[in-house]
XYZ file of C-alpha atoms in Angstrom:
263
model
C -4.982 18.203 -16.050
C -3.193 15.531 -18.067
C -0.082 13.999 -16.546
C 2.895 13.528 -18.825
C 4.161 10.163 -17.635
C 7.650 9.517 -18.992
C 9.948 6.539 -18.570
C 12.009 8.661 -16.189
C 8.890 9.306 -14.105
C 8.193 5.549 -13.924
C 11.800 4.798 -12.987
C 11.685 7.389 -10.203
C 8.652 5.660 -8.688
C 10.324 2.248 -9.007
C 13.505 3.486 -7.342
C 11.497 5.020 -4.518
C 9.649 1.754 -3.847
C 12.978 -0.082 -3.613
C 14.372 2.505 -1.194
C 11.308 2.154 1.009
C 11.693 -1.619 0.832
C 15.279 -1.363 2.041
C 14.092 0.669 5.025
C 11.411 -1.929 5.768
C 13.922 -4.790 5.608
C 16.252 -3.057 8.060
C 13.432 -3.019 10.589
C 12.282 -6.534 9.622
C 15.747 -7.900 10.390
C 16.435 -5.792 13.484
C 13.138 -6.499 15.271
C 10.132 -4.321 16.023
C 7.115 -3.869 18.268
C 3.511 -4.090 17.105
C 0.873 -1.476 17.902
C -2.866 -1.439 17.225
C -4.593 1.392 15.378
C -8.080 2.701 16.078
C -9.553 0.378 13.434
C -7.954 -2.607 15.246
C -5.423 -3.210 12.468
C -1.746 -3.659 13.373
C 0.972 -1.124 12.630
C 4.741 -1.119 13.107
C 7.617 1.302 12.900
C 8.264 -0.039 9.397
C 4.851 1.162 8.166
C 5.436 4.670 9.443
C 9.073 5.103 8.470
C 8.532 3.777 4.954
C 5.547 6.076 4.420
C 7.515 9.093 5.642
C 10.369 8.216 3.281
C 8.000 7.862 0.309
C 6.034 11.020 1.079
C 9.127 13.185 1.478
C 10.773 11.783 -1.643
C 7.688 12.289 -3.813
C 7.513 15.932 -2.754
C 11.236 16.616 -3.058
C 12.226 14.467 -6.047
C 9.185 13.734 -8.228
C 6.420 16.308 -7.868
C 5.227 18.566 -5.074
C 2.017 19.560 -6.864
C -0.189 16.495 -6.284
C -1.747 15.547 -2.914
C -0.462 12.374 -1.252
C -2.908 10.045 0.484
C -0.975 7.659 2.738
C -2.492 4.955 4.928
C -0.690 5.959 8.111
C -1.220 9.681 7.563
C -4.959 9.099 7.174
C -4.968 6.928 10.315
C -3.365 9.854 12.145
C -6.103 12.204 10.935
C -4.168 13.802 8.072
C -6.374 13.328 5.014
C -5.721 15.745 2.151
C -8.439 17.116 -0.096
C -7.680 15.538 -3.477
C -10.314 17.569 -5.308
C -10.776 16.458 -8.880
C -7.117 16.409 -9.846
C -4.319 13.849 -9.815
C -3.113 12.467 -6.508
C -0.847 9.785 -5.081
C -2.043 6.760 -3.108
C 0.573 5.150 -0.861
C 0.470 1.945 1.152
C 4.055 1.805 2.315
C 3.675 -1.649 3.856
C 0.812 -3.749 2.549
C 0.531 -7.081 4.300
C 1.511 -5.906 7.783
C 0.157 -9.131 9.296
C 2.452 -11.122 7.003
C 5.357 -8.833 7.960
C 4.668 -9.393 11.664
C 4.618 -13.169 11.149
C 8.004 -12.858 9.377
C 6.518 -14.091 6.128
C 7.857 -12.760 2.805
C 4.622 -11.627 1.104
C 4.462 -7.954 2.057
C 4.793 -5.096 -0.381
C 5.430 -1.413 -0.939
C 2.644 0.181 -3.021
C 2.867 3.537 -4.796
C 0.187 4.679 -7.255
C -0.707 7.828 -9.153
C -4.403 8.464 -9.785
C -5.838 10.580 -12.588
C -9.522 10.837 -13.522
C -10.411 8.247 -10.851
C -8.138 5.551 -12.288
C -4.578 4.450 -11.542
C -2.287 5.558 -14.375
C 0.961 4.479 -12.718
C 1.558 1.829 -10.088
C 4.582 0.167 -8.533
C 4.454 -2.867 -6.249
C 7.704 -3.985 -4.636
C 8.117 -7.079 -2.442
C 11.436 -6.442 -0.665
C 11.779 -9.854 1.008
C 11.292 -11.513 -2.389
C 13.325 -8.891 -4.283
C 10.499 -8.699 -6.798
C 8.981 -5.632 -8.428
C 5.944 -5.129 -10.642
C 4.929 -1.923 -12.346
C 2.277 -0.706 -14.758
C 1.974 2.522 -16.731
C 1.052 3.710 -20.240
C 4.254 1.941 -21.349
C 2.898 -1.466 -20.321
C 3.247 -3.906 -17.437
C 6.586 -5.324 -16.320
C 8.080 -7.539 -13.634
C 11.528 -7.955 -12.173
C 11.573 -11.036 -9.973
C 14.384 -12.409 -7.866
C 16.998 -10.151 -9.423
C 16.018 -10.905 -13.025
C 15.997 -8.359 -15.808
C 12.706 -6.479 -16.372
C 10.275 -8.554 -18.440
C 6.989 -7.540 -20.042
C 4.054 -9.351 -18.442
C 0.455 -9.995 -19.444
C -2.613 -11.759 -18.139
C -3.625 -15.079 -19.631
C -6.833 -16.301 -21.201
C -8.687 -18.571 -18.759
C -7.927 -22.240 -19.476
C -10.759 -24.449 -20.706
C -10.384 -26.965 -17.872
C -11.062 -24.473 -15.098
C -9.803 -21.334 -13.397
C -7.074 -20.793 -10.869
C -8.361 -18.490 -8.131
C -6.398 -16.406 -5.685
C -7.891 -16.075 -2.228
C -6.707 -13.898 0.627
C -4.526 -15.613 3.217
C -5.977 -13.429 6.001
C -9.476 -12.548 4.764
C -11.079 -15.540 3.009
C -14.792 -15.847 3.844
C -17.754 -18.052 3.000
C -18.911 -15.248 0.686
C -15.810 -15.843 -1.423
C -16.602 -19.575 -1.573
C -20.190 -18.853 -2.616
C -19.095 -16.411 -5.326
C -16.606 -18.857 -6.830
C -19.268 -21.581 -7.152
C -20.460 -19.973 -10.394
C -17.116 -20.840 -12.028
C -15.232 -24.067 -12.625
C -12.326 -23.679 -10.201
C -9.570 -26.230 -10.549
C -7.257 -24.725 -7.942
C -7.198 -22.113 -5.187
C -4.008 -20.344 -4.129
C -3.734 -18.497 -0.827
C -1.561 -15.382 -0.813
C -1.071 -12.092 1.004
C -0.971 -8.422 0.062
C -1.189 -6.892 -3.402
C 0.893 -9.734 -4.835
C -2.349 -11.503 -5.734
C -3.103 -8.866 -8.367
C 0.468 -8.947 -9.654
C 0.380 -12.704 -10.083
C -2.851 -12.369 -12.022
C -0.947 -9.898 -14.195
C 1.793 -12.465 -14.839
C -0.691 -15.158 -15.883
C -0.395 -17.358 -12.789
C -4.120 -17.227 -12.055
C -7.411 -16.029 -13.485
C -9.590 -14.522 -10.761
C -9.393 -12.950 -7.313
C -12.623 -12.018 -5.480
C -12.413 -9.876 -2.358
C -15.335 -9.315 -0.016
C -14.902 -7.113 2.999
C -13.337 -3.798 3.828
C -10.385 -2.604 1.772
C -9.083 0.873 1.134
C -8.003 2.506 -2.093
C -4.318 2.423 -1.135
C -4.642 -1.377 -0.788
C -5.521 -1.793 -4.460
C -4.377 1.199 -6.534
C -0.772 0.279 -7.352
C -1.531 -3.343 -8.176
C -4.650 -2.256 -10.102
C -2.367 -0.217 -12.365
C -0.165 -3.271 -12.938
C -3.154 -5.519 -13.646
C -4.777 -3.042 -16.043
C -1.532 -2.520 -17.967
C -1.259 -6.316 -18.285
C -4.726 -6.551 -19.839
C -6.735 -7.442 -16.735
C -9.534 -5.634 -14.984
C -10.762 -4.824 -11.490
C -14.541 -4.555 -11.180
C -17.260 -3.982 -8.643
C -19.819 -6.765 -8.333
C -22.113 -4.976 -10.809
C -19.392 -5.123 -13.463
C -18.492 -1.420 -13.313
C -14.778 -0.554 -13.082
C -13.438 0.133 -9.601
C -12.749 3.859 -9.380
C -10.775 6.059 -6.998
C -11.237 9.249 -4.955
C -14.373 7.743 -3.390
C -15.714 9.151 -0.111
C -13.457 7.961 2.694
C -11.209 6.206 0.136
C -13.038 2.957 0.910
C -13.577 0.226 -1.677
C -16.712 -1.870 -2.158
C -16.482 -5.622 -2.710
C -14.653 -6.328 -5.963
C -13.337 -9.005 -8.284
C -10.060 -8.944 -10.214
C -9.867 -10.830 -13.506
C -7.241 -11.682 -16.075
C -8.108 -11.646 -19.778
C -11.686 -12.507 -20.790
C -12.356 -15.929 -22.341
C -11.569 -16.358 -26.004
C -14.660 -15.811 -28.138
C -15.821 -18.793 -30.153
C -14.728 -18.663 -33.765
C -11.567 -16.639 -33.009
């Protein structure tokens, strides 16, 4: 099956991410309790309510024909069979630890997968009022209430790379991996915003070692790919989707490759 992604389709996904973000901010401002899931990760009412909103709206307003894989639904034992066709990946609140600490770097992530790759992705940071989206029409950002602007990755500068590292998950393995590059600066950040900031040319590389799930990466992967970047396994193969258990291996996100000599 080939999905006909139109501008209207993209705008529907963007609008839905904003609506989920509004729901999250209501809970963020009103106060909430924190629970612990079976995998020891935290969860709040905001995670669950935003995922329910997104799931219902996709089925009622966008398309009812594709399976929806949502983080909280899977945690509750509701994992659909995606088969070999298109499906949605939803992380309604990425960066729950940041949300709990009342930091601003948490996001809503909605992605559509076809042929094991993300063909549409929306990342919305409600506390920052910033949105990023990628599709066959390109990659765009709308930050701090600005008008939508086309975005693209940058070529790595000659004097060294800027690396994003995870605020909550940096390890010695990350340090060892980065030693093979000239790194002039490291920036610590949370959630899928690291990929989006690669897509806007603010950095050049983001390695991640340790457990992540497909819903953690899919939406921002779509943004990064549409901006000219890439997300690879350590062997250089592209990171694909619909893997067993929806679990990712270690990976590295890059901006544009270096300029070839003579060009």
